[in-house]
CSV table of C-alpha atoms in Angstrom, one decimal:
chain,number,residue,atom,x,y,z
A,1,UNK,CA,15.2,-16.5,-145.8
A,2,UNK,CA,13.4,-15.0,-143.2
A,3,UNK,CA,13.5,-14.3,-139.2
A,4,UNK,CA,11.9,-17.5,-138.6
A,5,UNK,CA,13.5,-20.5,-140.9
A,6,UNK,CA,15.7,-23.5,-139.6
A,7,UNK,CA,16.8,-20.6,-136.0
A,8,UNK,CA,16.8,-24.4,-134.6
A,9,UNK,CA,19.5,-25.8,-136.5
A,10,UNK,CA,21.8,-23.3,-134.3
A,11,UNK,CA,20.3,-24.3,-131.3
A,12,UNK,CA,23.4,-26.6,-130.0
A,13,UNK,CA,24.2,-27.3,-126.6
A,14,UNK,CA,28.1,-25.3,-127.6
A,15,UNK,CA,26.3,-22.5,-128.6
A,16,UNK,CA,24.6,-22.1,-125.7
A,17,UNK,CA,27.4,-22.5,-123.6
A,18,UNK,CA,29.2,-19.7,-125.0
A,19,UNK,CA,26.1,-17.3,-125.1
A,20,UNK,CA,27.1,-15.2,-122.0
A,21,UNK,CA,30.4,-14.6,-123.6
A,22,UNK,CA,29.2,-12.6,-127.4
A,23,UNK,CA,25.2,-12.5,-126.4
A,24,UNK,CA,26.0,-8.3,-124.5
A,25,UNK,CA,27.9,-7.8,-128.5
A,26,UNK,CA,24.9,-9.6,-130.4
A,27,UNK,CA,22.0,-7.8,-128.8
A,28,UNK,CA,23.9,-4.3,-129.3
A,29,UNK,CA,24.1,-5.3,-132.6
A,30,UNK,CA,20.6,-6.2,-133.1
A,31,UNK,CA,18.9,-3.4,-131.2
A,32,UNK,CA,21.4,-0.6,-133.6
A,33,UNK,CA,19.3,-2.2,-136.4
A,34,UNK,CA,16.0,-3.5,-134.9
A,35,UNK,CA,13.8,-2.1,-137.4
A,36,UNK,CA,15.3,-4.7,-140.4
A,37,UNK,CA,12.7,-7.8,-140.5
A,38,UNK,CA,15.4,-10.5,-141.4
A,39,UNK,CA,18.4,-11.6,-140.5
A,40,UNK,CA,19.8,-11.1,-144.2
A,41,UNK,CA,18.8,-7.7,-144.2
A,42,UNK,CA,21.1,-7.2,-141.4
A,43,UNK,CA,24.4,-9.1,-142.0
A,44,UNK,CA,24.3,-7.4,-146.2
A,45,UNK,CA,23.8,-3.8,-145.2
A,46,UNK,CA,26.9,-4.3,-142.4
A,47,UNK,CA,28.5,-6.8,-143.9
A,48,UNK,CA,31.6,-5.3,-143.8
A,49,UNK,CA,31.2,-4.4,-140.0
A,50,UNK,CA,30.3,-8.2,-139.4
A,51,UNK,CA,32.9,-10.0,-141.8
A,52,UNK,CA,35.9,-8.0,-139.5
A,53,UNK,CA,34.5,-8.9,-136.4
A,54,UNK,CA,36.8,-11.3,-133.9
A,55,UNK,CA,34.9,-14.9,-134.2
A,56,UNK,CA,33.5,-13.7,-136.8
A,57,UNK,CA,31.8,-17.6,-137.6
A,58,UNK,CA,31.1,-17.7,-133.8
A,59,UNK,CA,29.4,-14.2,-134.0
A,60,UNK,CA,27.5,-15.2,-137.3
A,61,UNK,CA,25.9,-18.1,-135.9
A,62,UNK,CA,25.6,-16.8,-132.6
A,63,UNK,CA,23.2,-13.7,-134.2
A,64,UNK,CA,21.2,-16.5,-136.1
A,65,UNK,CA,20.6,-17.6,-132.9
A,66,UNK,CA,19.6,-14.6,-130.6
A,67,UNK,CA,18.6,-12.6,-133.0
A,68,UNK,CA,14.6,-13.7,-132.7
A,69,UNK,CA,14.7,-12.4,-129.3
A,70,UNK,CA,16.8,-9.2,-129.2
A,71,UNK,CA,14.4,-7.9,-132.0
A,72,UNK,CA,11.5,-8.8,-130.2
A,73,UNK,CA,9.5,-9.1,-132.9
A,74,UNK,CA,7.7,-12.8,-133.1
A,75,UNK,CA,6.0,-12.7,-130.3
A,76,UNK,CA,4.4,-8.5,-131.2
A,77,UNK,CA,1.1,-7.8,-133.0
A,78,UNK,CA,-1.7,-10.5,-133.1
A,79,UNK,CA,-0.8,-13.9,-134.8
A,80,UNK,CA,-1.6,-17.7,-134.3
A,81,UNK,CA,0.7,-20.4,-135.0
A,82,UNK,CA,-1.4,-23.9,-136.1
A,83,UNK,CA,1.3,-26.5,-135.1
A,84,UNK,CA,1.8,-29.2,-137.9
A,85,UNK,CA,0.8,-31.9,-135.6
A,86,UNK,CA,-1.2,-34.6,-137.7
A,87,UNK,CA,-4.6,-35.2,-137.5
A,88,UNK,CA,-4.7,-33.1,-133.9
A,89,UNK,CA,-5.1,-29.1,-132.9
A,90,UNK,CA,-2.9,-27.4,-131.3
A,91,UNK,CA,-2.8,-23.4,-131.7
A,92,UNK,CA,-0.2,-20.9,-130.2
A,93,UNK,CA,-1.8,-17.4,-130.2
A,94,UNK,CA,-0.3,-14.3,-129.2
A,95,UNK,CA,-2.0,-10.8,-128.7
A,96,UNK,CA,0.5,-7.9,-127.6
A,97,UNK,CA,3.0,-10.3,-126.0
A,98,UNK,CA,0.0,-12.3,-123.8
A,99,UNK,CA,-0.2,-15.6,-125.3
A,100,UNK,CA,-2.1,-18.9,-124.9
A,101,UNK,CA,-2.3,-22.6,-126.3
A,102,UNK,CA,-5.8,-24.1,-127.5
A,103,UNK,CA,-5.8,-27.6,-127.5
A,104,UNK,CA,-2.6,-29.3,-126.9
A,105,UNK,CA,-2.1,-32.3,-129.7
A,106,UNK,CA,-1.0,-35.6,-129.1
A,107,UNK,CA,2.0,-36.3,-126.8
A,108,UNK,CA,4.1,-36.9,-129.5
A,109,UNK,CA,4.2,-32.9,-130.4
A,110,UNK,CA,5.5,-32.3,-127.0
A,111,UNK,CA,9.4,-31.4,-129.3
A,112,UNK,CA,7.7,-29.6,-131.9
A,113,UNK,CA,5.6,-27.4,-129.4
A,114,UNK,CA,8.6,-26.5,-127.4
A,115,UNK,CA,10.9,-25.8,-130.5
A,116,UNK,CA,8.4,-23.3,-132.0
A,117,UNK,CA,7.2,-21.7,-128.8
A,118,UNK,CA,11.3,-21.0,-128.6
A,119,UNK,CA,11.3,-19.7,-132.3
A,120,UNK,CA,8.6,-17.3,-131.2
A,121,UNK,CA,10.3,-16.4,-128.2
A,122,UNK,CA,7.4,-17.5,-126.2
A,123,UNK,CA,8.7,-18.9,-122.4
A,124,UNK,CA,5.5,-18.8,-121.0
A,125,UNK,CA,1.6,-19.2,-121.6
A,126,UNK,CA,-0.7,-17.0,-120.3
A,127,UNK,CA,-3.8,-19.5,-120.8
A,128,UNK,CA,-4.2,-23.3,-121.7
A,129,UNK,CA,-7.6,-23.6,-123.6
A,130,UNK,CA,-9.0,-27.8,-124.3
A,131,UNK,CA,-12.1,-27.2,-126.9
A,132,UNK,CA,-13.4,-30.3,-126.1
A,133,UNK,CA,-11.8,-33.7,-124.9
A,134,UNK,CA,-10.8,-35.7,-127.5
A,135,UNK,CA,-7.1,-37.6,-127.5
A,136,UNK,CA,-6.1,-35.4,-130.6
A,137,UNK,CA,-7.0,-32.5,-128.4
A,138,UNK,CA,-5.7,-33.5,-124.7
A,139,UNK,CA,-2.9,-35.6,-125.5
A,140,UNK,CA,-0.2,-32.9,-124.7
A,141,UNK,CA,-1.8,-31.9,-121.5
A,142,UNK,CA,0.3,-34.7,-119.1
A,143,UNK,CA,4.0,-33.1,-120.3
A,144,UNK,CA,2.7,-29.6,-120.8
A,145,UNK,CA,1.5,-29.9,-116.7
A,146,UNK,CA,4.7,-31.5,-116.1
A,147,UNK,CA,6.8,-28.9,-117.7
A,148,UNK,CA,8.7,-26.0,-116.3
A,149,UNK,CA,6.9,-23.4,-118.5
A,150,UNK,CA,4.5,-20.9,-116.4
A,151,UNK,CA,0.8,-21.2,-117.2
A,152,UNK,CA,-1.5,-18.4,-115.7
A,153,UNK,CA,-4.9,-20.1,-116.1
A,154,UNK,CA,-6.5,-23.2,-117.6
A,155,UNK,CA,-10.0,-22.9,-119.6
A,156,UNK,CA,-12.3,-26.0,-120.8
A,157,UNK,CA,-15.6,-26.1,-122.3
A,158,UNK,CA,-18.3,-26.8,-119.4
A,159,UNK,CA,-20.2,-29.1,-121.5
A,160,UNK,CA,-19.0,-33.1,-122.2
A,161,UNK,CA,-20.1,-36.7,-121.3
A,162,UNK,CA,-17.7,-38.4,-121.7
A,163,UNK,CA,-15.7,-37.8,-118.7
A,164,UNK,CA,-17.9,-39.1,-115.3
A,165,UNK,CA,-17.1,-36.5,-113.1
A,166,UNK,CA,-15.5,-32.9,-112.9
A,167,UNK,CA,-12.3,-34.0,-110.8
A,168,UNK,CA,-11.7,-37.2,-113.4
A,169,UNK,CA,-11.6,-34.8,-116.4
A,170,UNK,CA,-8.1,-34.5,-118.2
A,171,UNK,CA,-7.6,-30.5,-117.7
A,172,UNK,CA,-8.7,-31.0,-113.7
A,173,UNK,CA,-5.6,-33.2,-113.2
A,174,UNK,CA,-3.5,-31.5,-115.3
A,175,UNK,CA,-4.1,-28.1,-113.3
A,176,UNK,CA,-3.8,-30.4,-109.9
A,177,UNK,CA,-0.5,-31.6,-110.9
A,178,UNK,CA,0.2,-27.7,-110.2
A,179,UNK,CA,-2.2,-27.1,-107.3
A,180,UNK,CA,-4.3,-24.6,-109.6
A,181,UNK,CA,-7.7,-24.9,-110.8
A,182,UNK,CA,-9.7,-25.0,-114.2
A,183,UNK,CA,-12.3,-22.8,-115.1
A,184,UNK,CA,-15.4,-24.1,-117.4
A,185,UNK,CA,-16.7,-22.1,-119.9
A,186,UNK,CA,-19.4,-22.1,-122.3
A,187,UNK,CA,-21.6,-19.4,-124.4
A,188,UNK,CA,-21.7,-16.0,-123.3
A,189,UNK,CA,-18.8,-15.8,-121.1
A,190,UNK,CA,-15.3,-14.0,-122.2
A,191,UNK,CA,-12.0,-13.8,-121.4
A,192,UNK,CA,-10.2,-10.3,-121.5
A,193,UNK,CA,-6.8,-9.6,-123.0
A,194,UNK,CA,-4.3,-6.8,-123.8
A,195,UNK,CA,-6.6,-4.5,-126.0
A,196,UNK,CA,-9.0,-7.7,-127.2
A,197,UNK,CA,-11.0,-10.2,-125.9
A,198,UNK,CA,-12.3,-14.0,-126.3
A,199,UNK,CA,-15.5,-14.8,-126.5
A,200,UNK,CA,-17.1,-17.5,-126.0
A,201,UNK,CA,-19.6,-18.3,-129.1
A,202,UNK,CA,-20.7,-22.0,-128.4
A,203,UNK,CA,-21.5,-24.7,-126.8
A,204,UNK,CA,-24.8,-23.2,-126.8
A,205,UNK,CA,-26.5,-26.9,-125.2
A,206,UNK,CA,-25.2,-30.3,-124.3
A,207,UNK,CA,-24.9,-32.7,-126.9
A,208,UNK,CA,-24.6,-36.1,-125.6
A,209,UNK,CA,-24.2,-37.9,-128.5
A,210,UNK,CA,-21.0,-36.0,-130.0
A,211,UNK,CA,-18.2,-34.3,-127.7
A,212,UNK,CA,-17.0,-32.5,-131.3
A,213,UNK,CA,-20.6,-30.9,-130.7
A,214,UNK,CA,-19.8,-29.4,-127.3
A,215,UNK,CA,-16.7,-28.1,-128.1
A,216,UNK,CA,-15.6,-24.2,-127.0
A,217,UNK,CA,-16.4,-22.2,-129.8
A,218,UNK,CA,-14.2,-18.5,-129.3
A,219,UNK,CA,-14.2,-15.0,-131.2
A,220,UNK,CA,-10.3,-13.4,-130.8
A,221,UNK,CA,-11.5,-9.0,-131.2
A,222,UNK,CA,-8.5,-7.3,-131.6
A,223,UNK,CA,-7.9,-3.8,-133.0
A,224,UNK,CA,-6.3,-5.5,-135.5
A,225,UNK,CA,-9.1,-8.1,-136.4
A,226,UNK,CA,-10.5,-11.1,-135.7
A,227,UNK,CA,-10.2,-14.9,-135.4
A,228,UNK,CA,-13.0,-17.7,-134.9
A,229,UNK,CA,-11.6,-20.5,-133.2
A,230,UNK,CA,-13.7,-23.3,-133.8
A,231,UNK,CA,-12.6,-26.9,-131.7
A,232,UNK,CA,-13.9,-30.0,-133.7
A,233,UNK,CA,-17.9,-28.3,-133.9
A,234,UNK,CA,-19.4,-30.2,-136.4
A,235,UNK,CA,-23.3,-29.8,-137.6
A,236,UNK,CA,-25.5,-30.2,-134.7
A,237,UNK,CA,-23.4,-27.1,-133.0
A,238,UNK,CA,-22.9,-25.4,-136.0
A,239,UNK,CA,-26.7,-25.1,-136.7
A,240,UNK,CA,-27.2,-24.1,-133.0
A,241,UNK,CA,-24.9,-21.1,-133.2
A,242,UNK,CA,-26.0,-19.8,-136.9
A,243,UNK,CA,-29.5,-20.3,-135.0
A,244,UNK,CA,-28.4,-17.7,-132.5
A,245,UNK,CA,-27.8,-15.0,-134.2
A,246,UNK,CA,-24.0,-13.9,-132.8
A,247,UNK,CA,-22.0,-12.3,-135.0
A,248,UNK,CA,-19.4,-14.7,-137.0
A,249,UNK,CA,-17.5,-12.6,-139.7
A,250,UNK,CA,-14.4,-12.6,-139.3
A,251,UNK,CA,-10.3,-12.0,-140.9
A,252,UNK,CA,-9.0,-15.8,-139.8
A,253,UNK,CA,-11.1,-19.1,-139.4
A,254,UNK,CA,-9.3,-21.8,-137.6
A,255,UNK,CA,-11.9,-24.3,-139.9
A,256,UNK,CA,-13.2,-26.7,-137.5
A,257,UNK,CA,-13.0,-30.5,-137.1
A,258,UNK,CA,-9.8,-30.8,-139.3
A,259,UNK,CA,-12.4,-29.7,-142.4
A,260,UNK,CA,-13.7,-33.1,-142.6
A,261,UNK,CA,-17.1,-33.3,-144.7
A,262,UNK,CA,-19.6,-33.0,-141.4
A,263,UNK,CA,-18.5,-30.0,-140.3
A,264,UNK,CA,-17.9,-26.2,-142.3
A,265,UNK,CA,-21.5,-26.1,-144.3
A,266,UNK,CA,-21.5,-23.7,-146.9
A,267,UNK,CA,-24.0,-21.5,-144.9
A,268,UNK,CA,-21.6,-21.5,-141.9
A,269,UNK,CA,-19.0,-20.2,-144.5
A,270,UNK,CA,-21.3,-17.9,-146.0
A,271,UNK,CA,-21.9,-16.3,-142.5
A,272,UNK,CA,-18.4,-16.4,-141.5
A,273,UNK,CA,-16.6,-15.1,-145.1
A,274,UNK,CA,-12.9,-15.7,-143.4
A,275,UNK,CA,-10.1,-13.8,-145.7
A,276,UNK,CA,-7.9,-16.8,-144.3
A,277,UNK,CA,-8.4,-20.1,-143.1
A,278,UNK,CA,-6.3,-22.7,-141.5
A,279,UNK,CA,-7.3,-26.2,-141.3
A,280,UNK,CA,-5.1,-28.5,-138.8
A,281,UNK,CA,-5.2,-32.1,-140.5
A,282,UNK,CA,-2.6,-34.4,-141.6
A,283,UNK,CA,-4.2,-36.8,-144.8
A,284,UNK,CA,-1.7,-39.6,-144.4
A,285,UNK,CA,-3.4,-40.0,-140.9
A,286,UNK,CA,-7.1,-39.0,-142.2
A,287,UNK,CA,-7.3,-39.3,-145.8
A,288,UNK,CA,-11.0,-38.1,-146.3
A,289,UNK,CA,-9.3,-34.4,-144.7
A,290,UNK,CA,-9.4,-32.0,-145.6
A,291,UNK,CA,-12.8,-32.5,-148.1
A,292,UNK,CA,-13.0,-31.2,-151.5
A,293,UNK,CA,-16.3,-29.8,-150.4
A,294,UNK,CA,-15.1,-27.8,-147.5
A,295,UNK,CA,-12.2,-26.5,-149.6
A,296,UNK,CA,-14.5,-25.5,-152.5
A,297,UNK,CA,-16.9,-23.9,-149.9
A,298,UNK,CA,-13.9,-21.9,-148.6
A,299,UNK,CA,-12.5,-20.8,-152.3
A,300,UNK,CA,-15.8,-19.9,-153.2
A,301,UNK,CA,-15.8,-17.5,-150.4
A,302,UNK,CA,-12.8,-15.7,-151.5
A,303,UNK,CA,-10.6,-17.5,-148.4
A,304,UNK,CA,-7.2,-18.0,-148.8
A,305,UNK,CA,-6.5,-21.7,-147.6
A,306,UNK,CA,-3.5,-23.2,-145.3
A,307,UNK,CA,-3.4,-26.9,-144.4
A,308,UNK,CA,-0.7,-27.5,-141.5
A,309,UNK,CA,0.4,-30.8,-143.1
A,310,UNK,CA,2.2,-28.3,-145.7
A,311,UNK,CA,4.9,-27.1,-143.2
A,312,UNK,CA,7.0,-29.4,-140.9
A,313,UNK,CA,6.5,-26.6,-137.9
A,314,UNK,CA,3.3,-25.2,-138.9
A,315,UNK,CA,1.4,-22.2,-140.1
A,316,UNK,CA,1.9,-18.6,-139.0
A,317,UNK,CA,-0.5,-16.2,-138.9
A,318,UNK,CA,-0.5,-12.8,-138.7
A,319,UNK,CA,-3.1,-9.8,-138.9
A,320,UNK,CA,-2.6,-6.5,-138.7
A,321,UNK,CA,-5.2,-3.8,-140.0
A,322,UNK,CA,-7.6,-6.2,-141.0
A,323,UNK,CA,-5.4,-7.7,-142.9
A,324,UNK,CA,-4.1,-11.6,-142.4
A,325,UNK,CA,-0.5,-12.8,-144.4
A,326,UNK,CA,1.0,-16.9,-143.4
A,327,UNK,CA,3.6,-18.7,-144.5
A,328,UNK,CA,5.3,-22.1,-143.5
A,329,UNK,CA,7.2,-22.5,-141.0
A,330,UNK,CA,9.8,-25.4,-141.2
A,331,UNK,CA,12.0,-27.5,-138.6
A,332,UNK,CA,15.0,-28.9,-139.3
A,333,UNK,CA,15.4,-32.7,-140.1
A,334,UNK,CA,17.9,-35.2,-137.5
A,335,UNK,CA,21.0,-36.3,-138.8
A,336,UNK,CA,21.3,-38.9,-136.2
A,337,UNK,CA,21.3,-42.3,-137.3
A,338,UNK,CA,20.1,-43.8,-134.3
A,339,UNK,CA,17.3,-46.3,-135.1
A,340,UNK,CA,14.7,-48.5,-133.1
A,341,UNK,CA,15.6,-51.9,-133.8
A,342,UNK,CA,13.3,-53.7,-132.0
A,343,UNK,CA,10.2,-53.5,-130.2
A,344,UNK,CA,9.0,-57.0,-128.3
A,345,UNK,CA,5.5,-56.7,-126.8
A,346,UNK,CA,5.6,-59.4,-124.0
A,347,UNK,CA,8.6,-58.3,-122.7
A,348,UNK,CA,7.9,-54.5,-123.1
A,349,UNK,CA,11.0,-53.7,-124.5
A,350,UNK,CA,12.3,-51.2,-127.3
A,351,UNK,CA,15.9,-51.3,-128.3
A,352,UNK,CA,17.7,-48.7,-130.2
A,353,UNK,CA,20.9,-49.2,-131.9
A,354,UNK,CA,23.4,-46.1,-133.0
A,355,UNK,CA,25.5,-46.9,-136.0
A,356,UNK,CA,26.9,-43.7,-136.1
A,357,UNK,CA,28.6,-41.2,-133.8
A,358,UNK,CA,27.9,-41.0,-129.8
A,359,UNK,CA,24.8,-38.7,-129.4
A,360,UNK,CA,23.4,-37.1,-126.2
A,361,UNK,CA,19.9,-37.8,-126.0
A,362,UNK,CA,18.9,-35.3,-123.5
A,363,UNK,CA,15.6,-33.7,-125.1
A,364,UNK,CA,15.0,-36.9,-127.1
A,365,UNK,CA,12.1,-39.1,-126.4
A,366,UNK,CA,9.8,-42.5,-127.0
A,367,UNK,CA,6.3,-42.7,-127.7
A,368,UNK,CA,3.4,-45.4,-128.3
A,369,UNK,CA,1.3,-44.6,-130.9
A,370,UNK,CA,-1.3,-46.7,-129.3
A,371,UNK,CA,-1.8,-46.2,-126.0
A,372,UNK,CA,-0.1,-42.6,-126.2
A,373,UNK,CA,2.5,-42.9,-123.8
A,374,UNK,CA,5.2,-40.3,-124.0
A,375,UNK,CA,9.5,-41.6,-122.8
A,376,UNK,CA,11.9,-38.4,-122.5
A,377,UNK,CA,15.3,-39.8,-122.0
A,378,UNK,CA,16.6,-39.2,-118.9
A,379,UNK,CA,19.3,-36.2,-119.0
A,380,UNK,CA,22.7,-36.8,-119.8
A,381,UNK,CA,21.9,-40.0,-121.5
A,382,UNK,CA,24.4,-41.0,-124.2
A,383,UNK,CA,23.7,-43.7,-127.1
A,384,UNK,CA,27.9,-44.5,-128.2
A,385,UNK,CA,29.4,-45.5,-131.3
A,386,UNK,CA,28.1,-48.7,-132.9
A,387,UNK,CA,26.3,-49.0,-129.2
A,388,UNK,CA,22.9,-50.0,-128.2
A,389,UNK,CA,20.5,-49.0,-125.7
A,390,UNK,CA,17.5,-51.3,-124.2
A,391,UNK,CA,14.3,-49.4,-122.6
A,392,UNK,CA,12.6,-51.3,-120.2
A,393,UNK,CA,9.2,-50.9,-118.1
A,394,UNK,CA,7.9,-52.0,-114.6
A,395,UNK,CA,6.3,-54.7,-116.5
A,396,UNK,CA,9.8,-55.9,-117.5
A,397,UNK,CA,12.3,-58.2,-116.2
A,398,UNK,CA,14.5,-56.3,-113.9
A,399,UNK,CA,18.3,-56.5,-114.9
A,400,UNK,CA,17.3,-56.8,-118.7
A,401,UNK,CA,16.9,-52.9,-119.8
A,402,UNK,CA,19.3,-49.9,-119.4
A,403,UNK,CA,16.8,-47.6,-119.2
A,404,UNK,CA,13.2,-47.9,-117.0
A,405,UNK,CA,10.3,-46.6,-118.7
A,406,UNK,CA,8.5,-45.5,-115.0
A,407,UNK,CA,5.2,-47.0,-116.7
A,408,UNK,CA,3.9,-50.7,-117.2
A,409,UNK,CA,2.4,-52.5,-120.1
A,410,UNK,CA,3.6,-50.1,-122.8
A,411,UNK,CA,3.4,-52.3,-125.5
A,412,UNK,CA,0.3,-53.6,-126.7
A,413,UNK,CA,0.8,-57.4,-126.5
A,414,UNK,CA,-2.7,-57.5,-128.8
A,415,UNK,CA,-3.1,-55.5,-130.8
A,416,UNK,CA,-0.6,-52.9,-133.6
A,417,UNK,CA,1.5,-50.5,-131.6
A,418,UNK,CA,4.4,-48.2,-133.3
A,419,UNK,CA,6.9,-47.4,-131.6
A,420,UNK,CA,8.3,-44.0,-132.7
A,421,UNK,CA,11.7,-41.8,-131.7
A,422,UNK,CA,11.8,-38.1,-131.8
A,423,UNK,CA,14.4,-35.5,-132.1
A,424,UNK,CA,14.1,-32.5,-129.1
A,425,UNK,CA,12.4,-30.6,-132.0
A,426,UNK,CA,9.5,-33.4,-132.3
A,427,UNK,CA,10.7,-34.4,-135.8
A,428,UNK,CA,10.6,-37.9,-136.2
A,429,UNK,CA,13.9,-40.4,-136.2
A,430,UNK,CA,12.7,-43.9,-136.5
A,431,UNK,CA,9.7,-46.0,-135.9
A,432,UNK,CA,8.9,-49.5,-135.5
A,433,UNK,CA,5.8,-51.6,-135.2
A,434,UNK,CA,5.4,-54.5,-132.4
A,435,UNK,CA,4.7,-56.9,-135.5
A,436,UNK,CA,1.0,-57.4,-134.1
């Protein structure tokens, strides 16, 4: 067991509620024996201290759950967490307590995002980096705007073509949802941090025939060691920047475009030697990812290789002294048996049925897989026993739904569209197809 495992299966809305009570105890507790590194460690050495203690199942589960943050220690040192969020990016990295997201998934991650950036003991982002603009990269940027966690800054690469215009692209109305702006950048420019900085490798030149090629291409220098963040660069942008000479060893190699076989060329490997890599693909949702090539390329190299679609959370990272060390971090499956029953295009309706007991849905939520809509059930929503539960949009009937979906023409009427229901910590409950 260690700090980090299944801290969300103690995240209930009782335990919450009786925080203010035991968390003054807990923290006390905690903070006598702050330098232990698990949660184990603690309750065997004082077992007999904790075992007397009033509550003592109360206090137990309690500690599991506050522990993370009266140790302060997830958030310390420099460390990146690759979310397991399919075929998509999206990177948490922390540097001496500032921390930023690059790329921000599909919509469907919002859950999983929030429930590890809690497990971190991250309530707030310093930065919001988009590499480039692809849906697997921008899809979480609508909630993450909408959201009540505090962003300091948004970055995006100054190069694409396939948005029009500077106010239509994605990040610009994210950041106006907020009234705050985006900056662009692109080779040469840097952003400073606590005792490191990021900077910006690539794009070098437009490409207008590939947005993977003009994706933001960033070195993370740290006392500790280094990171190359790479977007989706593939080989026109990867020849450009072993072209220009920069610098591009390094301890950890995000591995770009989801290792597919046009990007990661054995020279760009050779140049870079990472000790670690981290490739962000899922294979059910891209089977050609990650390639044998790429993989070979990065054994070869000495690299030591982590695929997120091996953990249900993701893959954390950490580097200290030049030295990197991951591991898996896991989220705990539903046990609701709530299910999506049906899904009927024309009408743009999605029913859900619960044949077991009354949930709360608050932190639960709907999304299309095809037009990558995102539903989070309205707080204080409850699904009873044996009850059922009918979603409508303003493209339905009014008087026929229970719930409005505040969008129109959800459902593909044409074409495939799954329908899938998530758990507040993004695992997935149920899905069901339109039958198209």
């Amino acid at each position: 067991m260690n700090t980090y495992t299944n801290i969300q299966t103690y995240h209930t809305p009782r335990m919450y509620r009786l925080v203010g009570k035991y968390e003054g105890k807990i923290v006390k507790f905690c903070a006598a024996y702050s330098q232990s590194t698990s949660i184990l460690d603690i309750l065997l050495t004082n077992r007999s201290e904790v075992m007397h203690m009033r509550g003592c199942s109360l206090f137990l589960s309690l500690l599991l759950l506050l522990t993370p943050l009266a140790l302060g220690e997830q958030a310390e040192g420099v460390w990146m967490l690759a979310v397991s969020a399919g075929k998509a990016d999206c990177i948490l990295l922390g540097v001496e307590g500032w921390t930023c997201m690059i790329d921000t998934g599909h919509a469907r991650s919002m859950g999983k995002v929030k429930a590890l950036m809690d497990l971190m003991g991250v309530d707030h982002l310093d930065a919001v980096f988009v590499t480039h603009t692809d849906s697997d990269h921008i899809g979480g940027l609508d909630w993450l705007a909408d959201s009540d966690i505090p962003i300091g800054a948004w970055y995006a690469s100054a190069m694409y073509t396939d948005i029009k215009s500077e106010k239509k692209h994605p990040m610009v109305k994210a950041a106006k949802k907020r009234g705050e702006s985006v900056t662009f950048l692109r080779a040469g420019d840097s952003v400073t941090l606590p005792n490191a900085t990021l900077t910006v490798l690539a794009p070098i030149q437009l490409n207008e025939n590939d947005e993977d090629d003009n994706s933001l291409v960033m070195m993370l220098d740290t006392a500790q060691g280094s990171m190359l963040l790479t977007g989706d660069m593939e080989g026109v942008e990867e020849a450009q920047l072993l072209s220009s000479g920069q610098y591009l060893k390094c301890d950890v190699l995000k591995v770009p475009n989801h290792a597919d076989d046009d990007a990661c060329s054995e020279s760009f490997v050779d140049a870079v030697q990472p000790k670690l890599a981290v490739i962000c693909t899922d294979t059910a949702e891209k089977p050609e990812t990650p390639d044998p090539r790429v993989l070979a390329s990065l054994a070869t190299a000495g690299a030591e290789t982590y695929v997120t679609q091996e953990a249900t959370g993701g893959i954390l990272v950490r580097l200290e002294g030049g030295v990197p060390s991951a591991r898996a971090l896991e989220l705990e499956a539903p046990q609701a048996q709530v299910q999506i029953t049906d899904v009927i295009p024309g009408d743009d309706l999605i029913e859900l049925h619960n044949p077991g007991e009354a949930l709360a849905l608050d932190g639960w939520y709907l999304w299309s897989s095809r037009g990558g809509e995102l539903f989070p059930f309205p707080e204080g929503t409850v699904i009873g026993t044996g009850a059922s539960l009918t979603v409508g949009t303003n493209t339905t009937k009014e008087g026929s739904y229970d719930l409005l979906w505040d969008d129109k023409k959800v459902v593909h009427r044409s074409k495939e569209d799954v329908l899938w229901l998530y758990a507040p910590n993004g695992m997935p409950v149920s899905s069901l197809s339109n039958g198209l």
